[in-house]
Coordinates of C-alpha atoms in Angstrom, one line a residue:
M95 CA 161.4 163.0 78.3
A96 CA 163.5 159.9 78.5
A97 CA 161.1 158.0 76.0
A98 CA 161.2 161.0 73.7
A99 CA 165.0 161.2 73.9
L100 CA 165.3 157.6 72.8
T101 CA 162.8 158.2 70.0
Y102 CA 164.6 161.2 68.7
L103 CA 167.9 159.3 68.6
S104 CA 166.3 156.6 66.5
F105 CA 165.7 159.1 63.7
G106 CA 169.3 159.9 63.3
Q107 CA 170.5 163.2 61.8
E108 CA 167.8 163.9 59.3
I109 CA 164.8 165.2 61.3
T110 CA 161.7 166.0 59.3
L111 CA 158.5 167.5 60.6
D112 CA 156.8 164.1 60.8
Y113 CA 159.7 162.7 62.8
L114 CA 159.6 165.7 65.2
L115 CA 155.8 165.4 65.6
Y116 CA 156.1 161.7 66.4
T117 CA 158.8 162.5 69.0
L118 CA 156.4 165.0 70.6
F119 CA 153.6 162.4 70.4
I120 CA 155.8 160.0 72.4
L121 CA 156.5 162.7 74.9
S122 CA 152.8 163.6 75.5
S123 CA 151.4 160.0 75.2
T124 CA 154.0 158.7 77.7
M125 CA 153.1 161.5 80.1
S126 CA 149.4 160.6 79.7
A127 CA 150.1 156.9 80.2
Y128 CA 152.1 157.4 83.4
N129 CA 149.6 159.8 84.9
Y130 CA 146.7 157.4 83.9
M131 CA 148.5 154.6 85.7
H132 CA 149.0 156.7 88.9
W133 CA 145.2 157.6 88.7
V134 CA 144.2 153.9 88.4
K135 CA 146.6 152.9 91.2
S136 CA 144.9 155.5 93.5
L137 CA 141.5 154.3 92.4
N138 CA 142.4 150.7 93.2
K139 CA 143.7 151.7 96.7
Y140 CA 140.5 153.7 97.3
R141 CA 138.3 150.7 96.5
E142 CA 140.5 148.4 98.6
K143 CA 140.3 150.7 101.6
K144 CA 136.6 151.1 101.2
S145 CA 135.9 147.4 101.0
L146 CA 137.9 146.8 104.2
E147 CA 136.0 149.7 105.9
E148 CA 139.3 151.5 106.6
E149 CA 140.0 155.2 106.1
D150 CA 139.5 156.2 102.5
H151 CA 142.6 156.6 100.3
P152 CA 142.2 159.8 98.3
I153 CA 141.7 159.4 94.5
D154 CA 144.4 161.2 92.6
W155 CA 142.3 163.4 90.4
A156 CA 145.3 165.6 89.6
S157 CA 146.9 162.7 87.8
F158 CA 143.6 162.1 85.9
S159 CA 143.6 165.7 84.8
R160 CA 147.2 165.5 83.6
A161 CA 146.5 162.3 81.8
A162 CA 143.5 163.7 80.0
F163 CA 145.3 166.9 79.0
A164 CA 148.4 165.0 77.7
G165 CA 146.2 162.5 76.0
M166 CA 144.3 165.2 74.1
L167 CA 147.7 166.7 73.0
A168 CA 148.9 163.3 71.9
F169 CA 145.7 162.8 69.9
L170 CA 146.1 166.2 68.3
L171 CA 149.7 165.4 67.3
L172 CA 148.5 162.0 65.9
F173 CA 145.9 163.9 63.8
F174 CA 148.5 166.1 62.3
L175 CA 150.7 163.1 61.5
G176 CA 147.6 161.8 59.6
S177 CA 148.6 158.2 59.0
I178 CA 146.1 155.4 59.4
T179 CA 148.9 152.8 59.2
L180 CA 150.7 154.5 62.1
I181 CA 147.6 154.3 64.2
Y182 CA 147.4 150.6 63.4
Y183 CA 151.0 150.1 64.5
L184 CA 150.4 152.1 67.7
F185 CA 147.4 150.1 68.8
P186 CA 149.2 147.2 70.6
A187 CA 151.2 149.7 72.7
L188 CA 148.0 151.6 73.5
L189 CA 146.3 148.4 74.5
I190 CA 149.1 147.5 76.9
A191 CA 149.1 151.0 78.4
L192 CA 145.4 150.8 79.1
L193 CA 145.4 147.3 80.6
Y194 CA 148.7 147.4 82.4
P195 CA 147.5 149.0 85.7
L196 CA 144.0 147.5 85.8
A197 CA 143.2 145.0 88.5
F198 CA 140.6 142.3 87.7
P199 CA 139.5 139.1 89.4
H200 CA 141.3 135.9 88.4
P201 CA 141.4 132.3 89.7
N202 CA 145.1 132.7 90.4
R203 CA 145.0 135.4 93.2
A204 CA 148.7 136.2 92.6
F205 CA 147.8 137.6 89.2
S206 CA 145.3 140.5 89.4
S207 CA 146.8 142.7 86.7
L208 CA 149.5 142.6 83.9
R209 CA 152.0 144.4 86.2
M210 CA 151.5 141.8 88.9
M211 CA 152.0 138.8 86.6
P212 CA 155.3 137.2 87.8
G213 CA 158.3 138.2 85.7
L214 CA 156.1 140.0 83.0
K215 CA 156.5 143.6 84.1
L216 CA 160.1 144.1 82.9
F217 CA 159.4 142.6 79.5
L218 CA 156.3 144.6 79.0
I219 CA 158.1 147.9 79.8
A220 CA 161.2 147.1 77.8
G221 CA 159.4 145.7 74.8
S222 CA 156.9 148.6 74.7
W223 CA 159.7 151.2 74.9
S224 CA 161.8 149.5 72.2
Y225 CA 158.7 149.1 69.9
L226 CA 157.7 152.8 70.3
S227 CA 161.1 154.4 70.4
F228 CA 162.8 152.3 67.7
A229 CA 160.6 149.9 65.7
I230 CA 158.1 152.5 64.6
P231 CA 160.7 155.2 63.9
Y232 CA 162.6 152.6 61.8
W233 CA 159.4 151.9 59.8
M234 CA 158.7 155.6 59.4
Q235 CA 162.1 156.1 57.8
G236 CA 161.4 153.3 55.3
R237 CA 164.5 151.4 56.2
V238 CA 164.8 147.7 55.1
D239 CA 168.0 146.4 56.8
T240 CA 166.4 143.5 58.7
L241 CA 169.8 142.4 60.2
F242 CA 170.3 145.8 61.8
F243 CA 166.7 146.0 62.9
G244 CA 166.8 142.7 64.6
W245 CA 170.0 143.4 66.5
E246 CA 169.0 147.0 67.5
F247 CA 165.6 145.9 68.7
L248 CA 167.1 143.2 70.8
M249 CA 169.9 145.4 72.2
R250 CA 167.5 148.3 72.7
T251 CA 165.2 146.0 74.7
L252 CA 168.1 144.9 76.9
L253 CA 169.2 148.5 77.4
V254 CA 165.7 149.5 78.6
M255 CA 165.7 146.5 80.9
G256 CA 168.9 147.7 82.4
L257 CA 167.4 151.1 82.9
T258 CA 164.3 149.7 84.5
I259 CA 165.9 147.3 87.0
P260 CA 167.0 150.2 89.2
F261 CA 163.3 151.2 89.7
D262 CA 162.6 147.6 90.9
I263 CA 165.6 148.0 93.3
R264 CA 164.1 151.2 94.5
D265 CA 160.7 149.6 95.1
L266 CA 162.2 146.4 96.6
D267 CA 160.6 147.1 100.0
Q268 CA 157.1 148.0 98.6
D269 CA 156.6 145.5 95.7
N270 CA 154.4 142.4 96.4
P271 CA 156.7 139.4 96.5
S272 CA 154.5 137.6 94.0
M273 CA 155.7 140.0 91.3
R274 CA 159.0 138.2 91.1
T275 CA 161.0 141.3 90.0
V276 CA 164.7 140.9 89.2
P277 CA 166.0 142.1 92.6
Q278 CA 163.4 139.9 94.4
V279 CA 164.6 136.8 92.5
F280 CA 168.4 137.5 92.3
G281 CA 169.0 140.0 95.2
K282 CA 169.9 143.6 95.1
D283 CA 173.6 143.3 94.2
N284 CA 173.0 140.7 91.5
A285 CA 170.2 142.9 90.0
I286 CA 172.7 145.9 89.9
G287 CA 175.1 143.6 88.1
L288 CA 172.5 142.6 85.5
A289 CA 171.6 146.2 84.9
I290 CA 175.2 147.1 84.4
L291 CA 175.7 144.1 82.1
A292 CA 172.7 145.3 79.9
L293 CA 174.3 148.7 79.4
F294 CA 177.7 147.1 78.8
L295 CA 176.2 144.9 76.1
Y296 CA 174.8 148.0 74.4
Q297 CA 178.3 149.5 74.5
I298 CA 179.6 146.5 72.6
W299 CA 176.7 146.8 70.2
T300 CA 177.6 150.4 69.6
L301 CA 181.1 149.4 68.7
M302 CA 179.7 146.8 66.3
Q303 CA 177.6 149.6 64.7
F304 CA 180.7 151.6 64.1
F305 CA 182.7 148.8 62.6
F306 CA 180.0 147.0 60.6
F307 CA 177.1 149.4 60.1
G308 CA 178.8 152.7 59.3
Q309 CA 177.9 154.7 62.4
A310 CA 179.9 157.9 62.7
W311 CA 182.8 157.6 65.1
F312 CA 181.7 160.7 67.1
Q313 CA 178.2 159.3 67.5
S314 CA 179.6 156.0 68.8
L315 CA 181.9 157.8 71.2
A316 CA 179.1 159.9 72.5
I317 CA 176.9 156.9 73.2
L318 CA 179.8 155.0 74.9
L319 CA 180.6 157.9 77.2
A320 CA 176.9 158.5 78.1
L321 CA 176.4 154.8 78.9
E322 CA 179.6 154.8 80.9
I323 CA 178.1 157.6 83.1
G324 CA 175.0 155.5 83.3
I325 CA 176.9 152.5 84.5
R326 CA 178.6 154.5 87.2
M327 CA 175.2 155.8 88.4
I328 CA 173.8 152.3 88.6
K329 CA 176.9 151.1 90.5
N330 CA 176.2 153.9 93.0
L331 CA 172.9 152.1 93.9
K332 CA 175.0 149.8 96.1
T333 CA 175.4 152.7 98.6
N334 CA 172.7 155.2 97.5
R335 CA 169.2 153.8 96.9
S336 CA 167.4 157.1 97.3
E337 CA 164.4 158.0 95.2
F338 CA 166.2 161.1 93.8
Q339 CA 169.1 159.0 92.6
V340 CA 166.8 156.7 90.7
N341 CA 163.9 159.1 89.7
F342 CA 166.2 161.9 88.5
W343 CA 169.7 160.6 87.6
I344 CA 169.0 157.1 86.3
E345 CA 165.8 158.2 84.6
A346 CA 167.8 160.9 82.8
I347 CA 170.3 158.4 81.2
P348 CA 168.5 158.5 77.8
I349 CA 168.4 162.3 78.0
I350 CA 172.2 162.3 78.7
L351 CA 172.5 160.0 75.6
L352 CA 170.7 162.6 73.5
I353 CA 172.7 165.6 74.9
F354 CA 176.0 163.9 74.3
S355 CA 174.9 162.9 70.8
Q356 CA 173.9 166.5 70.0
I357 CA 177.1 167.9 71.3
A358 CA 179.1 165.4 69.2
A359 CA 177.1 166.2 66.1
L360 CA 177.6 169.9 66.6
A361 CA 181.3 169.5 67.2
F362 CA 182.2 166.9 64.6
G363 CA 179.4 166.5 62.1
N364 CA 176.2 168.0 60.7
S365 CA 173.8 169.3 63.3
Y366 CA 170.6 167.4 64.0
F367 CA 168.7 170.7 64.0

């Protein structure tokens, strides 16, 4: 839902059927990808326990079923979109999603999968989200402002990085030290500071969009307020590192962005619907 919310925001106020179908495609394909990754993770643990002759770790077939169902729904939505060019643009993200959780032998034993490559995980997640939730919607709208595109893609990537760092803070005690995540390298408090900085930079970019790129004042205000709530949630990680705090509230920041934008549009401008 968070990925779909960011995608929907990228289409602005004029939502056509193709834009809505693509947003639903992102919703279903993201659901499929995350369940696929959970299934592969359980499969890897099962093989590891079996090779060590320890008690078997159960394979998560429920995640496999959800991944298959959501994947078929995504394929159906892609069929209705009916664009070969879109499929071509989606292929790099699909490849990353398929390879990301897979473990394979490698001479460097610290690197057994893409997610375990030191420092790469954060860039893969942020880059993929920005590409799918902004770059492709930008192309679908036929826009040609390369200056805006470059800045928004950069700032969107930083924003997603800021939203991802809290998950690394949550997993600080479980992640392999070889992953070299941001909190492992800089410490928990500094990682929180970097996440807050990322959201603050997007606030500055929002003001720049208002002054230089003609973004409506109520849209800018909605984004600023939603990000301010997000910053306060991330600050709260200093005292509350619970899974609920991260998995629900921080995960919901893009959805809060969408809700605030919708309320502002209904109150002060044309409705998105």
